[in-house]
Coordinates of C-alpha atoms in Angstrom, one line a residue:
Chain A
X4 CA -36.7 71.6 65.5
X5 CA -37.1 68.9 63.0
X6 CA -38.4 65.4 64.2
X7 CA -36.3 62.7 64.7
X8 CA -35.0 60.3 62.3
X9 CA -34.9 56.5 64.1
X10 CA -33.7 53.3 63.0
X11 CA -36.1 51.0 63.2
X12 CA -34.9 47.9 60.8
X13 CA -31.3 46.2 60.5
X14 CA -30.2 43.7 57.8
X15 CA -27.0 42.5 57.8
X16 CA -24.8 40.6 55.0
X17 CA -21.4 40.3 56.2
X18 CA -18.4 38.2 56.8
X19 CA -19.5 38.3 60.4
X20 CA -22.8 36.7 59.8
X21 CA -26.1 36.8 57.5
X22 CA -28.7 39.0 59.6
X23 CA -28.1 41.1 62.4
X24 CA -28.3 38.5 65.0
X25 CA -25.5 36.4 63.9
X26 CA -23.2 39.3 63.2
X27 CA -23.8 40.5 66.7
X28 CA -22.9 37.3 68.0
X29 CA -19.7 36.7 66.1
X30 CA -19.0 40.1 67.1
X31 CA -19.1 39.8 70.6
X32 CA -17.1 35.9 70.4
X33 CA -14.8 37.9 68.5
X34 CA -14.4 35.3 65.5
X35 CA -12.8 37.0 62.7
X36 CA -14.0 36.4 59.2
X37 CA -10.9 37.3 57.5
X38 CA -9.4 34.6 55.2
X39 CA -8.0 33.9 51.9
X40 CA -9.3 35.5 48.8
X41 CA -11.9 32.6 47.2
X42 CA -13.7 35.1 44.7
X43 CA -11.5 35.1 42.1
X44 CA -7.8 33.5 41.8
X45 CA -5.5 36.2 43.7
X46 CA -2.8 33.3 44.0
X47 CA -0.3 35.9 42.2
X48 CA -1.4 39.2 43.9
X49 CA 0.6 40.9 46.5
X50 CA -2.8 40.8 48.6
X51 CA -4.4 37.6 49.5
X52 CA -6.9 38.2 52.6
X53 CA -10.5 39.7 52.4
X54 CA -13.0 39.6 54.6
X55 CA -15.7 37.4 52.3
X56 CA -19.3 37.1 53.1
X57 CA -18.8 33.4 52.4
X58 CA -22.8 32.0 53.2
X59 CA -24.1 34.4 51.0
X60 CA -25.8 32.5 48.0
X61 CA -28.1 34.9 45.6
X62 CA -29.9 32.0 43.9
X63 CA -33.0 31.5 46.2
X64 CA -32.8 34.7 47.9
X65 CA -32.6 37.5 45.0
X66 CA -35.4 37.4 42.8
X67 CA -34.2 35.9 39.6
X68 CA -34.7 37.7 37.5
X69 CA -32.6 40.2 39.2
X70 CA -29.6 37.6 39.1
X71 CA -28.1 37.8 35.6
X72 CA -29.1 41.8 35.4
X73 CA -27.4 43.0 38.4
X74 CA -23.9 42.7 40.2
X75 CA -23.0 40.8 43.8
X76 CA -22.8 44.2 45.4
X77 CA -26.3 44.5 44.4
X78 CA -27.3 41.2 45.2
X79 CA -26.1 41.3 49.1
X80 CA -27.9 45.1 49.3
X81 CA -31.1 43.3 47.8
X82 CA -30.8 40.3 50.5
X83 CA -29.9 43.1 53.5
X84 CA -32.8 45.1 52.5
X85 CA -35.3 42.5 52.7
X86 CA -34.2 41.8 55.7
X87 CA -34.3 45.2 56.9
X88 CA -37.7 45.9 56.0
X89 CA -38.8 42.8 57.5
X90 CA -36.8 43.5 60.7
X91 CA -39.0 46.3 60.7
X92 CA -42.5 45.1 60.2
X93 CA -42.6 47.7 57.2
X94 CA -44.8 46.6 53.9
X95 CA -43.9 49.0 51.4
X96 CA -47.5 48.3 49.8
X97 CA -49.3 49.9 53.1
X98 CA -47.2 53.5 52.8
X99 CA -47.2 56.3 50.2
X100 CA -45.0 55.4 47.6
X101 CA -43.8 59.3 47.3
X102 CA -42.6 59.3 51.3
X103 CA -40.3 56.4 50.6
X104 CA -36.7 56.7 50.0
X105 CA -33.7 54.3 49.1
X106 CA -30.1 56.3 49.7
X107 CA -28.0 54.3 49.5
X108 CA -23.7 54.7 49.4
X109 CA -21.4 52.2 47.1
X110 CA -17.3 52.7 46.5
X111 CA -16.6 49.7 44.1
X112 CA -20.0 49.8 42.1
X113 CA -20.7 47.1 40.0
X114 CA -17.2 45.8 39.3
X115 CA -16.9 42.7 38.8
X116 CA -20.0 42.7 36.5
X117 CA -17.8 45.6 35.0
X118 CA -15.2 43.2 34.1
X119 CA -17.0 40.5 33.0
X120 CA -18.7 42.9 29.8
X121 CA -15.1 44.8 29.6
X122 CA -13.2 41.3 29.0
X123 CA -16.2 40.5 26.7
X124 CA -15.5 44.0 24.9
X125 CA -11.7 43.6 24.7
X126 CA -11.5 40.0 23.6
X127 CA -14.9 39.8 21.4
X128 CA -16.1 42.8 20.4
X129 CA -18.6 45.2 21.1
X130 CA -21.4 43.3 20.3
X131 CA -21.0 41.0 23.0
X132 CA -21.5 43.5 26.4
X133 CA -24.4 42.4 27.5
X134 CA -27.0 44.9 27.6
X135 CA -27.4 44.9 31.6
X136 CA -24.2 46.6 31.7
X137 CA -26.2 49.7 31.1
X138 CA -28.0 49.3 34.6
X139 CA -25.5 46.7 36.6
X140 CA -22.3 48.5 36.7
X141 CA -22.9 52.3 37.9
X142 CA -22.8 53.3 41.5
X143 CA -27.2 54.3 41.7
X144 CA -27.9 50.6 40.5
X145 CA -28.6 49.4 43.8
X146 CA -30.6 52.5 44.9
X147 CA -32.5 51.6 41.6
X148 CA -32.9 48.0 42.2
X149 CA -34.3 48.5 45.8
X150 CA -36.8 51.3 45.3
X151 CA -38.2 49.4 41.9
X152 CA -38.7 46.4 44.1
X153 CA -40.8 47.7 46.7
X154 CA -42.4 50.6 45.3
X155 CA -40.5 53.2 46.7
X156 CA -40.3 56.5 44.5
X157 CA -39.8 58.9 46.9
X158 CA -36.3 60.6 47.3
X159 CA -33.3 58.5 46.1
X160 CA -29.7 58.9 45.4
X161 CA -26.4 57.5 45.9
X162 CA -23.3 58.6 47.9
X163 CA -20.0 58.0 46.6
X164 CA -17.0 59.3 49.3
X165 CA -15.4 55.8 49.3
X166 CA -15.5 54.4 53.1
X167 CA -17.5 57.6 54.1
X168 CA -20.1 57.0 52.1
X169 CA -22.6 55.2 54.7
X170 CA -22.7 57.2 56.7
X171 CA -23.5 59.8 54.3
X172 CA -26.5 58.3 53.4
X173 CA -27.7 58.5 56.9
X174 CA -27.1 61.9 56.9
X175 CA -29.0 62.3 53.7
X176 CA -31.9 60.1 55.1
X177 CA -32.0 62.6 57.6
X178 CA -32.1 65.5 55.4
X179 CA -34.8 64.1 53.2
X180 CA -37.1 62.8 56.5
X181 CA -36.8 66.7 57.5
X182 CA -38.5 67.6 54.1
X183 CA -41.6 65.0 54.4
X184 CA -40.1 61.7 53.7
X185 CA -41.5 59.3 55.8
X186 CA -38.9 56.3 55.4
X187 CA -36.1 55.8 53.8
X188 CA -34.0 52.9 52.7
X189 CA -30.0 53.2 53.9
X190 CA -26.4 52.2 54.4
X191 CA -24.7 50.3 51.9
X192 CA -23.1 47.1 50.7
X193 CA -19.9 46.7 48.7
X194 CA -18.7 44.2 46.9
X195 CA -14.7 45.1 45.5
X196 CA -13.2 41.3 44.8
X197 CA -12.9 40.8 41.4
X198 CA -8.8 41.4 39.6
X199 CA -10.1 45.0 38.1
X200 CA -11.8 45.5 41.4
X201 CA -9.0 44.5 43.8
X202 CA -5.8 46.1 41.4
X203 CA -7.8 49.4 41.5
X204 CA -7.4 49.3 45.6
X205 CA -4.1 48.4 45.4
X206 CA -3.4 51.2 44.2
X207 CA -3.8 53.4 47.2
X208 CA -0.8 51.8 48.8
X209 CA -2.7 51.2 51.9
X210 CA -3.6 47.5 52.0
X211 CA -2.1 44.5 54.1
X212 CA 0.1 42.3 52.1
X213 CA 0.3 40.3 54.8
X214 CA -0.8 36.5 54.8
X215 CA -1.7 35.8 58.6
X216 CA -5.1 36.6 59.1
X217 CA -4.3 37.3 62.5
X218 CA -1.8 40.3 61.7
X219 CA -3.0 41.6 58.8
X220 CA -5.6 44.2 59.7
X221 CA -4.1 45.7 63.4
X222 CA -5.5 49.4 63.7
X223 CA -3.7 51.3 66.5
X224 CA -1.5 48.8 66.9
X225 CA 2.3 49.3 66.7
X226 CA 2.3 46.4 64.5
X227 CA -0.2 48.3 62.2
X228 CA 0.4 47.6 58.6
X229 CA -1.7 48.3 56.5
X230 CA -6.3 47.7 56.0
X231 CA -7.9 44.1 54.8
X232 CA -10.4 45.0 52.1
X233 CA -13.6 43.4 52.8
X234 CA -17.3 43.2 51.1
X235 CA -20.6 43.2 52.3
X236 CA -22.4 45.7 54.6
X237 CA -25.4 46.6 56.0
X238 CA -29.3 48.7 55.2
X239 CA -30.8 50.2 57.7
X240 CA -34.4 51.3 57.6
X241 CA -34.8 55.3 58.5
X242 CA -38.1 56.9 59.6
X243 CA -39.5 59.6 61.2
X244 CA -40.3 59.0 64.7
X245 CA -44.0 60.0 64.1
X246 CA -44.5 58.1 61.3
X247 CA -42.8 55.4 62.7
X248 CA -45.1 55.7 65.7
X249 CA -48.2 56.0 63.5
X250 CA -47.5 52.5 62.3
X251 CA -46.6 51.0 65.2
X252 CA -42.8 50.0 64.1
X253 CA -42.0 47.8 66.9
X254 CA -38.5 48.3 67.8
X255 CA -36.5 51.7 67.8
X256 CA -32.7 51.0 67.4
X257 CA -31.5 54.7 67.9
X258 CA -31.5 57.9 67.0
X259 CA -29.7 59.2 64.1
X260 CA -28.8 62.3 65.9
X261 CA -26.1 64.5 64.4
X262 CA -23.7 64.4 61.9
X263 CA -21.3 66.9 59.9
X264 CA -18.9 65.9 57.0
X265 CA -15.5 67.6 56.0
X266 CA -12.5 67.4 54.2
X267 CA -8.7 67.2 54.4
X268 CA -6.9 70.1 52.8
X269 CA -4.3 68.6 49.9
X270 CA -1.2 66.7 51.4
X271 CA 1.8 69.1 51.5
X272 CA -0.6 71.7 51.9
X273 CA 0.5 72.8 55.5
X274 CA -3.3 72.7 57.0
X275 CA -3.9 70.4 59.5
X276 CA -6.4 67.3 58.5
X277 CA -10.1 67.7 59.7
X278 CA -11.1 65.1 61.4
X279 CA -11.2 66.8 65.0
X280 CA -13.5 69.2 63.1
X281 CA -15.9 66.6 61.8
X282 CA -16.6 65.1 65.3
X283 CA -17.2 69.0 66.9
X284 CA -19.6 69.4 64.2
X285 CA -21.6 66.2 64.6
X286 CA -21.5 66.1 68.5
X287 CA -23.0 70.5 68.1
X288 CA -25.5 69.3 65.3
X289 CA -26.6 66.0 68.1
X290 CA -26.6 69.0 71.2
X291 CA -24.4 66.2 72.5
X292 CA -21.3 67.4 74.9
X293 CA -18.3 65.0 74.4
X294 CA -19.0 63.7 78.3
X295 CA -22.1 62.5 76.9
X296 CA -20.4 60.0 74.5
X297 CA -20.1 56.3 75.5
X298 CA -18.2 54.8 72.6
X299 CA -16.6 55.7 69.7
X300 CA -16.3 53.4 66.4
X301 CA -13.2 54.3 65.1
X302 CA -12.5 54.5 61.3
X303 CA -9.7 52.4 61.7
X304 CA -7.6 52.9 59.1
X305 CA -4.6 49.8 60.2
X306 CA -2.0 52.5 58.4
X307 CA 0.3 53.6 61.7
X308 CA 0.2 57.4 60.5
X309 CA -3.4 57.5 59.9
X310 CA -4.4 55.8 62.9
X311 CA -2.1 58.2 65.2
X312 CA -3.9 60.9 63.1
X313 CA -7.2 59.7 64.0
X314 CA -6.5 59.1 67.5
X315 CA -5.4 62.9 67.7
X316 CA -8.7 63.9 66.5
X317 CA -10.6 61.5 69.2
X318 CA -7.8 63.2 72.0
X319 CA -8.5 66.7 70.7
X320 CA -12.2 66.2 71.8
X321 CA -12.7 63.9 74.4
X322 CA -8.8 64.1 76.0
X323 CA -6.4 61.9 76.2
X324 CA -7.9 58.3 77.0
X325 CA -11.3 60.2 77.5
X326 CA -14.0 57.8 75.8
X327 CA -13.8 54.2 75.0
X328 CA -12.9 53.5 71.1
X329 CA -13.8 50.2 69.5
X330 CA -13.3 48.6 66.0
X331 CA -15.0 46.1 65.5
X332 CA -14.2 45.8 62.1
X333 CA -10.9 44.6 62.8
X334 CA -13.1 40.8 62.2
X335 CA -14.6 41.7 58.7
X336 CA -11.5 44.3 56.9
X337 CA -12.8 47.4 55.8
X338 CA -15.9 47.1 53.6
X339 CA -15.4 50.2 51.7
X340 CA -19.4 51.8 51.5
X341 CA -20.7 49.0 53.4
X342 CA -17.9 49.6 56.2
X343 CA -19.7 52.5 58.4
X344 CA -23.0 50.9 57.8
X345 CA -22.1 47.5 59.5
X346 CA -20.6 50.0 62.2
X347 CA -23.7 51.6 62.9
X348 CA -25.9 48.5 63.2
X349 CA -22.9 47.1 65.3
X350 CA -23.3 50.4 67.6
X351 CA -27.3 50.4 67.8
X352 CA -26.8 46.7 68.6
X353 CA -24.3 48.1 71.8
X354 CA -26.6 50.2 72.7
X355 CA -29.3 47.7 73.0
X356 CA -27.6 45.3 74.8
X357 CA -25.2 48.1 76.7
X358 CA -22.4 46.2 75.8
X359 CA -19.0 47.4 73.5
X360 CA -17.4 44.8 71.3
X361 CA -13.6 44.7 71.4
X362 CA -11.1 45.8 68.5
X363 CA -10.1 42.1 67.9
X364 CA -6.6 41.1 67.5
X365 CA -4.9 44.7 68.8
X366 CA -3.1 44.0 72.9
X367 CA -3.2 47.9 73.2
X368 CA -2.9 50.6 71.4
X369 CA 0.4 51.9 69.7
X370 CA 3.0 54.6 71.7
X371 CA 1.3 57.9 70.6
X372 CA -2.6 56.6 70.3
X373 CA -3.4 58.3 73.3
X374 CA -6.8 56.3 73.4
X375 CA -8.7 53.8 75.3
X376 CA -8.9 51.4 73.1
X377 CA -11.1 48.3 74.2
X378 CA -9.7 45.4 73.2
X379 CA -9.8 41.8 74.5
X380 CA -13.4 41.2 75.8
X381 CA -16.6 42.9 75.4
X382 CA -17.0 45.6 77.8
X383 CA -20.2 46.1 79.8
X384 CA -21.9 49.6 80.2
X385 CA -24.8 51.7 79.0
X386 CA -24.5 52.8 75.3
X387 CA -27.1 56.1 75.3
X388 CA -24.9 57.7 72.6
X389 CA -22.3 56.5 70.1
X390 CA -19.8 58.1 67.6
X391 CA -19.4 56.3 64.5
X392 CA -16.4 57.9 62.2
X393 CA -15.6 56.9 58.7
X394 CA -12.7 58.2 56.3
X395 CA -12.8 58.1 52.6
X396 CA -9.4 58.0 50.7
X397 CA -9.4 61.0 49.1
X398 CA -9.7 63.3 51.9
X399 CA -13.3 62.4 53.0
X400 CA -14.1 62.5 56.8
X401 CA -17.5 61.9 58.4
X402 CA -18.7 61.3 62.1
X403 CA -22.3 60.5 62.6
X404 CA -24.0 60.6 66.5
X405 CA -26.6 57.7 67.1
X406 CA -28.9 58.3 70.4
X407 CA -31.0 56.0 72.5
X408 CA -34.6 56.0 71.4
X409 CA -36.3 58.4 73.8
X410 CA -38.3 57.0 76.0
X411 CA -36.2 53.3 76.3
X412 CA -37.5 51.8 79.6
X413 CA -34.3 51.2 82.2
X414 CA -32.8 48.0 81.5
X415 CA -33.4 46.5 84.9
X416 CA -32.5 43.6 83.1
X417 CA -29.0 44.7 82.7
X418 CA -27.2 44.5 85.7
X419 CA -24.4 46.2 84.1
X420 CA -26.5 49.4 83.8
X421 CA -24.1 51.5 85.6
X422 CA -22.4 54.1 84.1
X423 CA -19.6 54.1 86.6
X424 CA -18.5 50.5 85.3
X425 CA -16.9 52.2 82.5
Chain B
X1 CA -27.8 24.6 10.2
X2 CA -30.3 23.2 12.0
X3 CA -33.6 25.3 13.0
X4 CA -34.0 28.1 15.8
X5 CA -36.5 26.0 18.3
X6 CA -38.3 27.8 21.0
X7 CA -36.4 25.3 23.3
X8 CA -33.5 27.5 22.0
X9 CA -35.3 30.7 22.8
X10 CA -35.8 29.3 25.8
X11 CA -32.3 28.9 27.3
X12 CA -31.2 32.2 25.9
X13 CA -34.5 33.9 27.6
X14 CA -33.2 32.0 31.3
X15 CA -29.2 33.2 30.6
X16 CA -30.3 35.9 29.0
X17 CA -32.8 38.0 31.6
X18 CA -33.0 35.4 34.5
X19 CA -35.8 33.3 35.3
X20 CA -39.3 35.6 36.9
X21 CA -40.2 32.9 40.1
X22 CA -43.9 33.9 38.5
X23 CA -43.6 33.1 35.1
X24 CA -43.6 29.2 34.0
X25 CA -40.8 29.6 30.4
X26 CA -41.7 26.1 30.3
X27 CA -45.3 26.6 29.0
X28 CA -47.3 27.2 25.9
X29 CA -45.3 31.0 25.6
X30 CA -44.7 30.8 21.8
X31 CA -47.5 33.5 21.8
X32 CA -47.6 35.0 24.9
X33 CA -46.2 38.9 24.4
X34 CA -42.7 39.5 26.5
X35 CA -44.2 42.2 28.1
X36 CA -46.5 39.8 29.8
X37 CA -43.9 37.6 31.1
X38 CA -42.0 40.5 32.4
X39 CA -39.5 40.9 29.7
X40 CA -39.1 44.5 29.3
X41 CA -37.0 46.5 26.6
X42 CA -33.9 45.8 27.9
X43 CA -34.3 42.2 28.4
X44 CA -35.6 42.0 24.9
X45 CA -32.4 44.0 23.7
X46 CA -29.9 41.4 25.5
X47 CA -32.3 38.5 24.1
X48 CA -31.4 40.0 20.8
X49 CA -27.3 40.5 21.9
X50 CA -27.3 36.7 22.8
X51 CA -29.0 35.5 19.8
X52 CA -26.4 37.2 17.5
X53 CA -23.4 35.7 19.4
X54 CA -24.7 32.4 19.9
X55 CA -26.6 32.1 16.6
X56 CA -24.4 34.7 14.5
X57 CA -27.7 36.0 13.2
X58 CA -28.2 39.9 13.5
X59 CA -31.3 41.4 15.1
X60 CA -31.2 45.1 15.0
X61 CA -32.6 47.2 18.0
X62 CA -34.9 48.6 15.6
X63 CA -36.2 44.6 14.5
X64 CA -36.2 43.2 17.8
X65 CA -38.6 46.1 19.6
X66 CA -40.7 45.1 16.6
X67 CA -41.3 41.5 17.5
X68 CA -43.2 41.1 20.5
X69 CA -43.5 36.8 21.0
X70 CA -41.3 34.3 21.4
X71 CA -43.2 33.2 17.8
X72 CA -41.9 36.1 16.2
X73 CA -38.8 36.0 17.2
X74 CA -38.5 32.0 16.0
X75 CA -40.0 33.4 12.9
X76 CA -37.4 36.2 12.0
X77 CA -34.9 34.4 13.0
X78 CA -35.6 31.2 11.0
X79 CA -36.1 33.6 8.0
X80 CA -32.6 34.7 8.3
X81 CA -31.0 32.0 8.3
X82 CA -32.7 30.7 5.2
X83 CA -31.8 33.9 3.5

């Protein structure tokens, strides 16, 4: 039995907030953060809404330097990584630089850097791509970027399975704690708005053309129409529970659990999708019974079939309207590689407040999503265990069990700490 | 065409490579090596990209790994354009 892998740090960038806190708290108000594209002019696009991380500013809060060589994906993974490592009382300079990790997942990469040196190369030549384009624009720059900062030269990689890629990492933070890591750096930020950026999304099909920002991102709902892209995400800081305890890492989040990864057979193959499969496997690798589960973030995809499909899966192993679902990103769009990582630090936040933030804008859940879907309020109630899920397009499927740190005290504090409330 | 001034070098060393909170580009650098104001290779290489297209005078990778100060790099350049 392998020891446990525990969060112990959260940093946030997101259209919900900068830092953990103030996402929570949007959250929970329910104030969405989708709004009119302002990166770029998307006036004559068929999609206009994204959910922007609009206080984010890099001068002041990336190191210079860093500025010019490296894209706004990049810069927002810098920012949530400092604040992840502070959150967690870690300095880099007091641990062995081999037993620190940075896995981190990215979808977009550096795109709108990208653009800038391709438009350069079109319109002027090749000698005018700036020579960062080398290190800005490919998907491990970030991973790079973070473990050159602060020292880390342990194991590092990149995960690339477009919205599943978050929780990948986790899953690879795991992997690499198991084999004498001691910490790792996770999650994921994304950062997609730029024309090349948002035309390659468009061309999935899948996205809300729709101009109310209230209507345009419904999961489950039989108004469902299509996904809001978003940007931004969140890094989590991963240790090994004895390590963490040998440093005295003040809070413990959760417990990254269990987790499995599959994927869809071809369309028009005949085979079913594999979703269902995804969640059994995560819930066996956790030891966790589907009774057990308190909430489930949903992927959410906001396309009617894929939903239904989705809330099949979530039927299939818990029953029909057997566990509470939430989708919280309904506020923010979906944030691509940064998507599930904001979900888990919105879950560990649920859990340490026992409280499940609504799926915002949805009355209830389409004919056919045989789920409980909480929307409306926050919902009291104990959060020992979550189930965060996350499709890529492409076929991707992930499902990743968080657990509460053994050992929490009760939350006499809580009045709400009754599971029977549910 | 009027002189390459380390003023110059200067503003193509901010756009180029950013601005180290450490390192003060507005003191005595002419002879202070790159490497010790944190300018590694690569920076040095897009120092040399944004000279050409600002300056339209060609430092090959090869030249510009050569010259290691701001001094040099006034020097070669200055040279250049003469020729």
């Amino acid at each position: 039995m392998s020891a446990a892998a525990v969060v112990t740090g959260i940093g946030v960038v997101a259209p919900t907030g900068m830092g953990a806190e103030e996402h929570w708290a949007a959250t929970l108000r329910g104030d969405g953060a989708i709004g009119e594209i302002s990166r770029f002019d998307a006036s004559s696009y068929p999609v206009r809404l994204a959910g922007e991380v609009r206080d984010f500013v890099a001068a002041g809060n990336v190191p210079g330097r860093l500025i010019p060589q490296t894209d706004h994906w990049t810069h927002m993974a810098l920012v949530a990584a400092d604040m992840a490592l502070a959150d967690a009382g870690v300095v880099p300079a007091d641990l062995p630089e081999y037993e620190m990790g940075v896995i981190t997942a990215s979808s977009s990469g550096g795109v709108e850097f990208g653009q800038r040196e391709i438009q350069e190369l079109w319109s002027k030549g090749p000698r005018h791509v700036g020579a960062y384009q080398s290190i800005a624009w490919f998907y491990a720059a970030t991973t790079g970027q973070i473990s050159i900062r602060y020292g880390m030269r342990g194991p590092c990689g990149v995960v690339v399975a477009e919205q599943a890629g978050a929780l990948e990492s986790l899953a690879q933070a795991r992997r690499v704690l198991d084999d004498g890591a001691r910490l790792v750096v996770s999650g994921g930020t994304d950062a997609p708005f730029s024309p090349y950026g948002l035309t390659c999304q468009m061309a999935n099909g899948l996205l809300s053309t729709r101009r109310d920002p209230r209507r345009a991102y419904l999961p489950f709902d039989a108004d469902a129409n299509g996904y809001v892209p978003g940007e931004g995400g969140a890094i989590l800081i991963v240790e090994d529970a004895d390590s963490a305890r040998e440093r005295g890492a003040g809070t413990w989040y959760g417990v990254v659990a269990g987790h499995a990864a599959t994927f869809d057979p071809p369309p028009g193959s005949g085979r079913p999708r594999t979703l269902d499969r995804a969640i059994r496997g995560a819930l066996a690798d956790a030891g966790v019974e589907p009774g057990e589960v308190d909430v489930v973030f949903a992927d959410a995809a906001g396309v009617p079939e894929a939903d239904r499909a989705e809330a099949e899966a979530i039927a299939a192993v818990f029953g029909d309207h057997g566990v509470p679902v939430t989708a919280p990103k309904t506020l923010t769009g979906r944030l691509y590689a940064g998507g599930p990582a904001l979900d888990i630090a919105t879950a560990l936040l649920a859990m340490r407040d026992s409280v499940i933030p609504p799926t915002a804008g949805v009355a209830a859940p389409a004919p056919g999503c045989r789920i409980d879907l909480v929307t409306g309020e926050p919902r009291a109630g104990r959060v020992r265990t979550a189930l965060v899920l996350a499709r890529g397009h492409g076929g991707f499927n992930a499902a990743l069990v968080l657990k509460e740190p053994p050992g929490r005290p009760g939350r006499a504090d809580h009045p709400t700490d009754d599971r029977s409330d549910r | 065409m009027k002189d390459f001034t380390l003023d110059d070098l200067r503003g193509l060393m901010r756009a180029s490579a950013g601005v180290d909170e450490a390192v003060d580009l507005d003191g005595d650098i002419a002879d202070v090596p790159f490497t010790e104001m944190n300018y590694d290779s690569l920076a040095v290489l897009e120092l040399a990209g944004r000279i050409e297209r600002d300056w339209e005078i060609v430092v090959p990778d090869d030249v510009i790994m050569e010259l290691k100060t701001p001094a040099e790099v006034l020097g070669y350049v200055n040279r250049q354009k003469v020729a």
